[in-house]
PDB file of C-alpha atoms in Angstrom:
ATOM      1  CA  MET A   1      36.785-135.004  -2.682  1.00 46.00           C
ATOM      2  CA  MET A   2      34.161-136.058   0.334  1.00 43.00           C
ATOM      3  CA  GLN A   3      30.927-135.743  -1.404  1.00 43.00           C
ATOM      4  CA  GLN A   4      28.050-134.788   0.349  1.00 44.00           C
ATOM      5  CA  GLU A   5      25.639-137.541   2.127  1.00 46.00           C
ATOM      6  CA  ASP A   6      22.780-137.096   0.035  1.00 46.00           C
ATOM      7  CA  GLU A   7      24.387-137.436  -3.284  1.00 69.00           C
ATOM      8  CA  ASN A   8      25.355-140.782  -5.357  1.00 72.00           C
ATOM      9  CA  TYR A   9      27.527-140.794  -7.852  1.00 77.00           C
ATOM     10  CA  GLU A  10      28.915-144.004  -8.362  1.00 75.00           C
ATOM     11  CA  ASP A  11      25.755-145.055 -10.633  1.00 72.00           C
ATOM     12  CA  LEU A  12      26.291-142.002 -13.313  1.00 80.00           C
ATOM     13  CA  GLU A  13      27.128-144.529 -16.655  1.00 84.00           C
ATOM     14  CA  PRO A  14      30.226-144.221 -17.567  1.00 84.00           C
ATOM     15  CA  THR A  15      30.559-142.349 -21.406  1.00 86.00           C
ATOM     16  CA  PRO A  16      31.690-144.944 -24.374  1.00 88.00           C
ATOM     17  CA  THR A  17      34.831-145.321 -24.986  1.00 90.00           C
ATOM     18  CA  ARG A  18      35.420-145.452 -28.348  1.00 92.00           C
ATOM     19  CA  TYR A  19      33.173-142.317 -27.807  1.00 93.00           C
ATOM     20  CA  GLY A  20      36.212-140.316 -25.373  1.00 94.00           C
ATOM     21  CA  PHE A  21      38.761-141.685 -28.457  1.00 95.00           C
ATOM     22  CA  CYS A  22      36.450-140.412 -31.346  1.00 96.00           C
ATOM     23  CA  LEU A  23      37.252-137.115 -29.071  1.00 96.00           C
ATOM     24  CA  VAL A  24      41.072-137.349 -28.665  1.00 97.00           C
ATOM     25  CA  LEU A  25      40.738-138.117 -32.242  1.00 97.00           C
ATOM     26  CA  ILE A  26      38.962-135.142 -33.361  1.00 97.00           C
ATOM     27  CA  SER A  27      41.197-132.899 -31.020  1.00 97.00           C
ATOM     28  CA  PHE A  28      44.564-134.216 -32.212  1.00 97.00           C
ATOM     29  CA  ILE A  29      43.582-133.608 -35.866  1.00 97.00           C
ATOM     30  CA  SER A  30      41.967-130.582 -35.375  1.00 97.00           C
ATOM     31  CA  LEU A  31      44.659-128.978 -33.515  1.00 96.00           C
ATOM     32  CA  GLN A  32      47.533-130.258 -36.166  1.00 95.00           C
ATOM     33  CA  SER A  33      45.120-128.091 -38.939  1.00 96.00           C
ATOM     34  CA  LEU A  34      45.133-125.116 -36.882  1.00 96.00           C
ATOM     35  CA  ARG A  35      49.110-125.761 -35.990  1.00 95.00           C
ATOM     36  CA  VAL A  36      49.357-125.340 -39.771  1.00 94.00           C
ATOM     37  CA  PHE A  37      47.845-122.621 -39.937  1.00 96.00           C
ATOM     38  CA  ILE A  38      49.491-120.522 -37.453  1.00 95.00           C
ATOM     39  CA  ARG A  39      52.915-121.454 -39.058  1.00 92.00           C
ATOM     40  CA  ARG A  40      52.070-120.271 -42.893  1.00 92.00           C
ATOM     41  CA  TYR A  41      48.987-117.648 -41.648  1.00 92.00           C
ATOM     42  CA  ALA A  42      49.926-116.216 -38.169  1.00 91.00           C
ATOM     43  CA  THR A  43      53.745-115.844 -37.934  1.00 91.00           C
ATOM     44  CA  PRO A  44      54.822-112.530 -37.563  1.00 91.00           C
ATOM     45  CA  LYS A  45      58.230-112.255 -39.788  1.00 88.00           C
ATOM     46  CA  VAL A  46      59.941-110.963 -37.052  1.00 89.00           C
ATOM     47  CA  ILE A  47      60.314-114.594 -35.489  1.00 90.00           C
ATOM     48  CA  ALA A  48      63.347-115.472 -37.422  1.00 84.00           C
ATOM     49  CA  GLY A  49      65.484-119.500 -36.858  1.00 81.00           C
ATOM     50  CA  CYS A  50      63.911-121.275 -34.406  1.00 78.00           C
ATOM     51  CA  ASP A  51      62.460-118.685 -32.489  1.00 88.00           C
ATOM     52  CA  ARG A  52      59.282-119.877 -35.121  1.00 91.00           C
ATOM     53  CA  TRP A  53      58.727-122.800 -34.190  1.00 91.00           C
ATOM     54  CA  ARG A  54      58.728-121.382 -30.680  1.00 91.00           C
ATOM     55  CA  TRP A  55      56.662-119.984 -31.707  1.00 94.00           C
ATOM     56  CA  GLN A  56      53.743-121.453 -33.012  1.00 93.00           C
ATOM     57  CA  ASN A  57      54.035-124.409 -30.415  1.00 93.00           C
ATOM     58  CA  ILE A  58      53.788-121.716 -27.579  1.00 94.00           C
ATOM     59  CA  GLN A  59      50.685-119.519 -30.014  1.00 95.00           C
ATOM     60  CA  LEU A  60      49.553-123.283 -29.950  1.00 96.00           C
ATOM     61  CA  SER A  61      49.562-123.554 -26.259  1.00 94.00           C
ATOM     62  CA  TRP A  62      47.957-120.719 -25.597  1.00 96.00           C
ATOM     63  CA  CYS A  63      45.146-122.003 -27.901  1.00 96.00           C
ATOM     64  CA  HIS A  64      44.443-125.006 -25.273  1.00 96.00           C
ATOM     65  CA  SER A  65      45.365-122.856 -22.164  1.00 96.00           C
ATOM     66  CA  THR A  66      42.208-120.933 -22.657  1.00 97.00           C
ATOM     67  CA  ILE A  67      39.747-122.960 -23.856  1.00 97.00           C
ATOM     68  CA  SER A  68      40.671-126.267 -21.232  1.00 97.00           C
ATOM     69  CA  GLY A  69      41.009-123.471 -18.239  1.00 96.00           C
ATOM     70  CA  LEU A  70      38.209-121.155 -18.914  1.00 97.00           C
ATOM     71  CA  GLY A  71      36.181-124.667 -19.762  1.00 97.00           C
ATOM     72  CA  SER A  72      37.985-126.397 -16.635  1.00 97.00           C
ATOM     73  CA  LEU A  73      36.691-122.921 -14.659  1.00 96.00           C
ATOM     74  CA  PHE A  74      33.300-122.669 -16.052  1.00 97.00           C
ATOM     75  CA  CYS A  75      32.556-126.425 -14.989  1.00 96.00           C
ATOM     76  CA  PHE A  76      32.967-126.226 -12.116  1.00 96.00           C
ATOM     77  CA  PHE A  77      30.881-123.304 -10.835  1.00 95.00           C
ATOM     78  CA  LYS A  78      28.253-125.153 -13.075  1.00 95.00           C
ATOM     79  CA  TYR A  79      28.315-128.547 -11.521  1.00 95.00           C
ATOM     80  CA  PRO A  80      28.693-128.584  -8.443  1.00 92.00           C
ATOM     81  CA  GLY A  81      28.405-132.451  -8.088  1.00 92.00           C
ATOM     82  CA  LEU A  82      32.772-131.702  -9.831  1.00 93.00           C
ATOM     83  CA  SER A  83      33.837-130.414  -6.756  1.00 91.00           C
ATOM     84  CA  GLN A  84      31.757-132.690  -4.342  1.00 90.00           C
ATOM     85  CA  ASP A  85      33.002-136.069  -5.233  1.00 91.00           C
ATOM     86  CA  MET A  86      36.518-135.695  -7.838  1.00 92.00           C
ATOM     87  CA  VAL A  87      36.575-139.667  -8.211  1.00 92.00           C
ATOM     88  CA  VAL A  88      33.150-141.009 -10.439  1.00 93.00           C
ATOM     89  CA  PHE A  89      31.498-137.272 -11.370  1.00 93.00           C
ATOM     90  CA  HIS A  90      31.768-136.420 -15.033  1.00 92.00           C
ATOM     91  CA  ASN A  91      29.525-135.774 -17.781  1.00 93.00           C
ATOM     92  CA  PRO A  92      29.515-134.898 -21.060  1.00 93.00           C
ATOM     93  CA  PRO A  93      31.369-131.041 -20.545  1.00 95.00           C
ATOM     94  CA  THR A  94      33.855-132.435 -17.898  1.00 96.00           C
ATOM     95  CA  TYR A  95      34.363-135.928 -20.153  1.00 96.00           C
ATOM     96  CA  THR A  96      35.292-133.080 -23.720  1.00 96.00           C
ATOM     97  CA  ILE A  97      38.007-131.303 -22.099  1.00 97.00           C
ATOM     98  CA  ALA A  98      39.636-134.337 -20.802  1.00 96.00           C
ATOM     99  CA  ALA A  99      39.258-135.407 -23.979  1.00 96.00           C
ATOM    100  CA  PHE A 100      40.725-132.666 -25.922  1.00 97.00           C
ATOM    101  CA  SER A 101      43.437-131.625 -23.782  1.00 96.00           C
ATOM    102  CA  THR A 102      44.191-135.922 -24.353  1.00 96.00           C
ATOM    103  CA  GLY A 103      44.378-134.641 -27.707  1.00 97.00           C
ATOM    104  CA  TYR A 104      46.532-132.052 -27.424  1.00 96.00           C
ATOM    105  CA  PHE A 105      48.731-133.575 -25.198  1.00 95.00           C
ATOM    106  CA  PHE A 106      48.935-136.392 -28.021  1.00 95.00           C
ATOM    107  CA  SER A 107      50.047-133.280 -30.449  1.00 95.00           C
ATOM    108  CA  ASP A 108      52.291-131.692 -28.385  1.00 93.00           C
ATOM    109  CA  PHE A 109      54.115-134.701 -27.740  1.00 92.00           C
ATOM    110  CA  VAL A 110      54.492-135.302 -31.712  1.00 92.00           C
ATOM    111  CA  ASP A 111      55.956-132.026 -32.739  1.00 91.00           C
ATOM    112  CA  VAL A 112      58.130-132.272 -29.501  1.00 89.00           C
ATOM    113  CA  VAL A 113      59.912-135.033 -31.309  1.00 88.00           C
ATOM    114  CA  ILE A 114      59.904-133.637 -34.049  1.00 87.00           C
ATOM    115  CA  ASN A 115      61.345-131.319 -33.701  1.00 83.00           C
ATOM    116  CA  PHE A 116      63.478-132.279 -30.930  1.00 73.00           C
ATOM    117  CA  GLN A 117      66.425-129.361 -30.194  1.00 63.00           C
ATOM    118  CA  ARG A 118      67.571-129.180 -27.315  1.00 63.00           C
ATOM    119  CA  LYS A 119      69.144-131.822 -23.739  1.00 61.00           C
ATOM    120  CA  ASN A 120      65.891-130.178 -22.203  1.00 63.00           C
ATOM    121  CA  MET A 121      63.147-131.010 -24.175  1.00 72.00           C
ATOM    122  CA  TRP A 122      63.838-134.869 -21.993  1.00 75.00           C
ATOM    123  CA  GLU A 123      62.021-133.347 -18.751  1.00 71.00           C
ATOM    124  CA  ILE A 124      59.240-132.156 -21.538  1.00 77.00           C
ATOM    125  CA  LEU A 125      59.329-135.654 -23.118  1.00 80.00           C
ATOM    126  CA  ILE A 126      58.537-137.451 -19.618  1.00 77.00           C
ATOM    127  CA  HIS A 127      56.385-135.331 -17.944  1.00 77.00           C
ATOM    128  CA  HIS A 128      53.880-135.805 -21.103  1.00 84.00           C
ATOM    129  CA  ILE A 129      54.558-139.227 -21.391  1.00 86.00           C
ATOM    130  CA  ALA A 130      53.478-139.227 -17.307  1.00 83.00           C
ATOM    131  CA  GLY A 131      50.386-136.512 -18.427  1.00 87.00           C
ATOM    132  CA  LEU A 132      49.078-138.566 -21.104  1.00 92.00           C
ATOM    133  CA  ALA A 133      49.000-141.001 -18.674  1.00 90.00           C
ATOM    134  CA  LEU A 134      46.492-140.376 -16.341  1.00 91.00           C
ATOM    135  CA  LEU A 135      44.648-138.363 -19.555  1.00 93.00           C
ATOM    136  CA  VAL A 136      44.184-142.391 -21.234  1.00 94.00           C
ATOM    137  CA  TYR A 137      43.423-143.830 -17.656  1.00 93.00           C
ATOM    138  CA  ASN A 138      41.116-141.422 -17.054  1.00 93.00           C
ATOM    139  CA  ILE A 139      39.267-141.505 -20.827  1.00 94.00           C
ATOM    140  CA  VAL A 140      39.067-145.325 -20.689  1.00 93.00           C
ATOM    141  CA  THR A 141      37.805-146.196 -16.654  1.00 92.00           C
ATOM    142  CA  CYS A 142      35.850-142.523 -17.025  1.00 92.00           C
ATOM    143  CA  ARG A 143      36.538-142.154 -13.693  1.00 92.00           C
ATOM    144  CA  TYR A 144      38.897-139.272 -11.734  1.00 93.00           C
ATOM    145  CA  ILE A 145      37.869-136.611 -13.941  1.00 94.00           C
ATOM    146  CA  GLY A 146      37.469-134.524 -11.035  1.00 94.00           C
ATOM    147  CA  TYR A 147      41.523-134.308 -10.645  1.00 94.00           C
ATOM    148  CA  THR A 148      41.536-133.706 -14.409  1.00 95.00           C
ATOM    149  CA  MET A 149      39.027-130.687 -14.030  1.00 96.00           C
ATOM    150  CA  ALA A 150      41.267-128.952 -11.474  1.00 95.00           C
ATOM    151  CA  ALA A 151      44.606-130.055 -12.536  1.00 93.00           C
ATOM    152  CA  LEU A 152      43.340-128.102 -15.403  1.00 95.00           C
ATOM    153  CA  LEU A 153      42.756-124.248 -13.765  1.00 95.00           C
ATOM    154  CA  ALA A 154      45.979-123.898 -13.770  1.00 93.00           C
ATOM    155  CA  GLU A 155      46.022-123.774 -17.540  1.00 94.00           C
ATOM    156  CA  VAL A 156      44.461-120.220 -16.520  1.00 96.00           C
ATOM    157  CA  HIS A 157      47.302-119.181 -15.093  1.00 94.00           C
ATOM    158  CA  SER A 158      48.892-120.824 -18.305  1.00 94.00           C
ATOM    159  CA  ILE A 159      46.677-118.464 -20.448  1.00 96.00           C
ATOM    160  CA  SER A 160      49.033-114.932 -19.087  1.00 94.00           C
ATOM    161  CA  LEU A 161      52.190-116.892 -18.757  1.00 93.00           C
ATOM    162  CA  HIS A 162      52.143-118.214 -22.416  1.00 95.00           C
ATOM    163  CA  LEU A 163      50.993-114.451 -23.552  1.00 95.00           C
ATOM    164  CA  ARG A 164      54.156-112.691 -21.982  1.00 93.00           C
ATOM    165  CA  LYS A 165      56.912-114.711 -23.692  1.00 92.00           C
ATOM    166  CA  LEU A 166      54.843-114.365 -27.054  1.00 95.00           C
ATOM    167  CA  MET A 167      55.220-110.464 -25.772  1.00 94.00           C
ATOM    168  CA  GLN A 168      58.904-110.821 -25.246  1.00 91.00           C
ATOM    169  CA  MET A 169      58.693-112.753 -28.803  1.00 93.00           C
ATOM    170  CA  LEU A 170      57.915-110.067 -30.662  1.00 92.00           C
ATOM    171  CA  GLY A 171      59.725-107.559 -29.158  1.00 91.00           C
ATOM    172  CA  VAL A 172      57.167-105.703 -26.475  1.00 91.00           C
ATOM    173  CA  SER A 173      59.032-102.841 -24.144  1.00 88.00           C
ATOM    174  CA  PHE A 174      59.617-104.413 -20.562  1.00 85.00           C
ATOM    175  CA  GLN A 175      57.907-101.138 -19.100  1.00 86.00           C
ATOM    176  CA  ASN A 176      55.319-101.118 -22.132  1.00 91.00           C
ATOM    177  CA  PRO A 177      51.696-100.920 -19.765  1.00 93.00           C
ATOM    178  CA  PHE A 178      50.326-103.192 -21.192  1.00 94.00           C
ATOM    179  CA  TYR A 179      53.753-106.491 -20.405  1.00 92.00           C
ATOM    180  CA  ARG A 180      53.754-104.771 -16.386  1.00 90.00           C
ATOM    181  CA  LEU A 181      49.818-105.229 -15.926  1.00 94.00           C
ATOM    182  CA  ASN A 182      50.093-109.088 -17.514  1.00 93.00           C
ATOM    183  CA  ASN A 183      52.458-109.584 -15.114  1.00 90.00           C
ATOM    184  CA  VAL A 184      50.762-108.360 -12.434  1.00 91.00           C
ATOM    185  CA  LEU A 185      48.400-111.254 -13.342  1.00 94.00           C
ATOM    186  CA  ASN A 186      50.323-113.680 -13.746  1.00 92.00           C
ATOM    187  CA  PHE A 187      51.693-113.522 -10.566  1.00 91.00           C
ATOM    188  CA  PHE A 188      48.309-113.061  -9.319  1.00 93.00           C
ATOM    189  CA  LEU A 189      46.868-116.339 -11.704  1.00 94.00           C
ATOM    190  CA  PHE A 190      50.377-117.701 -10.716  1.00 93.00           C
ATOM    191  CA  ILE A 191      48.647-118.523  -6.797  1.00 91.00           C
ATOM    192  CA  THR A 192      45.129-117.990  -7.212  1.00 92.00           C
ATOM    193  CA  PHE A 193      45.072-120.501  -9.858  1.00 93.00           C
ATOM    194  CA  ARG A 194      48.207-122.793 -10.431  1.00 92.00           C
ATOM    195  CA  VAL A 195      49.276-123.443  -6.605  1.00 92.00           C
ATOM    196  CA  VAL A 196      45.778-123.112  -5.501  1.00 91.00           C
ATOM    197  CA  ALA A 197      44.905-126.398  -8.038  1.00 92.00           C
ATOM    198  CA  ILE A 198      47.684-128.282  -7.541  1.00 91.00           C
ATOM    199  CA  THR A 199      47.435-128.241  -3.521  1.00 93.00           C
ATOM    200  CA  TRP A 200      43.585-129.017  -3.732  1.00 92.00           C
ATOM    201  CA  ILE A 201      45.115-131.664  -5.285  1.00 92.00           C
ATOM    202  CA  THR A 202      47.519-132.856  -3.266  1.00 91.00           C
ATOM    203  CA  LEU A 203      44.799-132.105  -0.732  1.00 91.00           C
ATOM    204  CA  GLY A 204      41.743-134.491  -2.533  1.00 89.00           C
ATOM    205  CA  LEU A 205      44.697-137.741  -3.001  1.00 86.00           C
ATOM    206  CA  TYR A 206      44.663-137.577   1.040  1.00 87.00           C
ATOM    207  CA  TRP A 207      41.526-137.512   1.966  1.00 90.00           C
ATOM    208  CA  ASP A 208      39.961-140.492  -1.525  1.00 89.00           C
ATOM    209  CA  HIS A 209      43.011-142.050  -1.173  1.00 86.00           C
ATOM    210  CA  GLU A 210      40.717-145.337   0.039  1.00 87.00           C
ATOM    211  CA  ARG A 211      39.110-145.361  -3.519  1.00 89.00           C
ATOM    212  CA  VAL A 212      41.172-144.008  -6.207  1.00 89.00           C
ATOM    213  CA  SER A 213      43.184-147.468  -7.160  1.00 89.00           C
ATOM    214  CA  THR A 214      47.249-147.928  -7.064  1.00 90.00           C
ATOM    215  CA  VAL A 215      48.119-147.758 -10.391  1.00 89.00           C
ATOM    216  CA  TYR A 216      46.461-144.416 -10.580  1.00 90.00           C
ATOM    217  CA  PHE A 217      47.187-142.765  -6.677  1.00 90.00           C
ATOM    218  CA  TYR A 218      50.946-144.390  -7.810  1.00 90.00           C
ATOM    219  CA  LEU A 219      50.644-141.850 -11.299  1.00 88.00           C
ATOM    220  CA  LEU A 220      49.063-138.808 -10.113  1.00 89.00           C
ATOM    221  CA  CYS A 221      51.704-139.045  -6.649  1.00 89.00           C
ATOM    222  CA  VAL A 222      54.923-139.099  -8.868  1.00 87.00           C
ATOM    223  CA  THR A 223      53.447-136.513 -11.068  1.00 86.00           C
ATOM    224  CA  ILE A 224      52.095-133.817  -8.651  1.00 88.00           C
ATOM    225  CA  PHE A 225      55.377-134.289  -7.032  1.00 87.00           C
ATOM    226  CA  ILE A 226      56.773-133.213 -10.497  1.00 82.00           C
ATOM    227  CA  ILE A 227      54.899-130.239 -11.140  1.00 85.00           C
ATOM    228  CA  TRP A 228      55.988-128.933  -7.189  1.00 88.00           C
ATOM    229  CA  ILE A 229      59.346-128.666  -8.485  1.00 86.00           C
ATOM    230  CA  ILE A 230      58.391-127.503 -12.113  1.00 82.00           C
ATOM    231  CA  ASN A 231      56.205-124.465  -9.901  1.00 84.00           C
ATOM    232  CA  LEU A 232      58.441-123.385  -7.689  1.00 87.00           C
ATOM    233  CA  VAL A 233      61.375-123.574 -10.685  1.00 84.00           C
ATOM    234  CA  LEU A 234      59.133-120.956 -12.415  1.00 83.00           C
ATOM    235  CA  LEU A 235      58.196-118.968  -9.200  1.00 86.00           C
ATOM    236  CA  TRP A 236      61.900-118.416  -9.134  1.00 86.00           C
ATOM    237  CA  ARG A 237      61.813-117.376 -12.962  1.00 82.00           C
ATOM    238  CA  LEU A 238      58.712-114.889 -13.258  1.00 83.00           C
ATOM    239  CA  VAL A 239      60.995-112.830  -9.532  1.00 83.00           C
ATOM    240  CA  LYS A 240      64.702-113.422 -11.656  1.00 83.00           C
ATOM    241  CA  ASN A 241      62.819-111.513 -14.422  1.00 79.00           C
ATOM    242  CA  ASP A 242      59.431-109.982 -13.167  1.00 76.00           C
ATOM    243  CA  ILE A 243      60.265-108.475 -10.025  1.00 75.00           C
ATOM    244  CA  LEU A 244      63.785-107.913  -8.683  1.00 75.00           C
ATOM    245  CA  ARG A 245      65.720-107.916 -12.314  1.00 71.00           C
ATOM    246  CA  ASN A 246      63.435-104.315 -12.014  1.00 67.00           C
ATOM    247  CA  LEU A 247      64.578-103.704  -8.543  1.00 69.00           C
ATOM    248  CA  ASN A 248      68.047-103.708  -9.886  1.00 67.00           C
ATOM    249  CA  THR A 249      66.645-101.310 -12.392  1.00 61.00           C
ATOM    250  CA  SER A 250      68.617 -97.259 -11.182  1.00 43.00           C
ATOM    251  CA  ALA A 251      67.909 -95.743 -14.197  1.00 43.00           C
ATOM    252  CA  PRO A 252      65.576 -95.574 -16.736  1.00 45.00           C
ATOM    253  CA  THR A 253      66.787 -96.438 -20.608  1.00 44.00           C
ATOM    254  CA  ASP A 254      65.859 -94.928 -24.028  1.00 43.00           C
ATOM    255  CA  ASN A 255      63.503 -96.882 -25.692  1.00 44.00           C
ATOM    256  CA  GLY A 256      66.596 -98.351 -27.869  1.00 43.00           C
ATOM    257  CA  LYS A 257      68.571 -99.416 -24.841  1.00 41.00           C
ATOM    258  CA  ASP A 258      64.883-101.100 -23.060  1.00 46.00           C
ATOM    259  CA  ALA A 259      64.587-102.875 -26.874  1.00 43.00           C
ATOM    260  CA  CYS A 260      68.404-104.546 -26.770  1.00 42.00           C
ATOM    261  CA  ASN A 261      67.611-105.573 -22.492  1.00 45.00           C
ATOM    262  CA  GLN A 262      64.780-107.221 -24.044  1.00 47.00           C
ATOM    263  CA  ASN A 263      65.629-109.383 -26.854  1.00 48.00           C
ATOM    264  CA  SER A 264      69.114-110.275 -24.768  1.00 43.00           C
ATOM    265  CA  HIS A 265      66.650-111.796 -22.014  1.00 48.00           C
ATOM    266  CA  SER A 266      64.460-112.574 -24.271  1.00 45.00           C
ATOM    267  CA  LYS A 267      67.792-114.667 -25.378  1.00 47.00           C
ATOM    268  CA  VAL A 268      68.244-116.251 -21.971  1.00 38.00           C
ATOM    269  CA  GLU A 269      65.166-117.309 -21.445  1.00 50.00           C
ATOM    270  CA  ASN A 270      64.694-119.161 -24.545  1.00 46.00           C
ATOM    271  CA  ASN A 271      67.377-121.346 -23.611  1.00 43.00           C
ATOM    272  CA  ASP A 272      64.590-123.365 -20.595  1.00 44.00           C
ATOM    273  CA  LYS A 273      61.153-123.808 -22.167  1.00 46.00           C
ATOM    274  CA  ASP A 274      58.777-121.179 -20.349  1.00 46.00           C
ATOM    275  CA  LYS A 275      56.414-123.481 -21.045  1.00 50.00           C
ATOM    276  CA  VAL A 276      54.310-125.400 -17.957  1.00 48.00           C
ATOM    277  CA  LYS A 277      52.507-128.481 -18.685  1.00 46.00           C
ATOM    278  CA  THR A 278      49.448-129.532 -15.484  1.00 44.00           C
ATOM    279  CA  ILE A 279      48.875-132.678 -16.403  1.00 46.00           C
TER     280      ILE A 279
END
């Protein structure tokens, strides 16, 4: 973004790379440990078969979304320089969040490779590779942290998105007031955070293209293009499953029928990984 004339962040001292990679390693080890804890102590017995891995993976994604999404939102409110100059502004909190997300992406990449179960996981691996390339570039150069923080704002929406999937896996009724409230919140956050964040980054590339390195520019262009496609697909799934399905329901069902319909719907959605990354 264009920075204000009275502010100059070019002279900010870069964070040592070794510090950044230490943070990434700490994040990776912590998340792997949390993954083990979830597998042993936080996976309900009602979750069986391959759904156990999905439960553990989505629950860890929910934890990452909560920390990185709310953390990036706090940083934009706390540090005006982050939005004034998304190319060079950085400080310990923003750098730490970027390093934490890098550790998460490495952790999730390893988890997906080990538990590779379906052909459509190739798109997840490709997405992770592109995302990791951008994040590692941030850590090494200590630049473009603002773009990463903007991308992580989309994780605020992922909090409700992952919660929606976890409730489906637990067999929560579609008519449950909390489930319906989360669906409304889900659409609101999709527009206010996911769409706004990606639009902000897209416009930022236009405004700052002369200040962005060629490598990072093309990496980010490709990634943003992929994310726009993913978001359009995600929006259609949400509309189809949470709006059109309700409109097509001509009569209320009892709890037993609703549970059956819900389990069937969950199985259909499980064919796609309802987990959207943002970097």
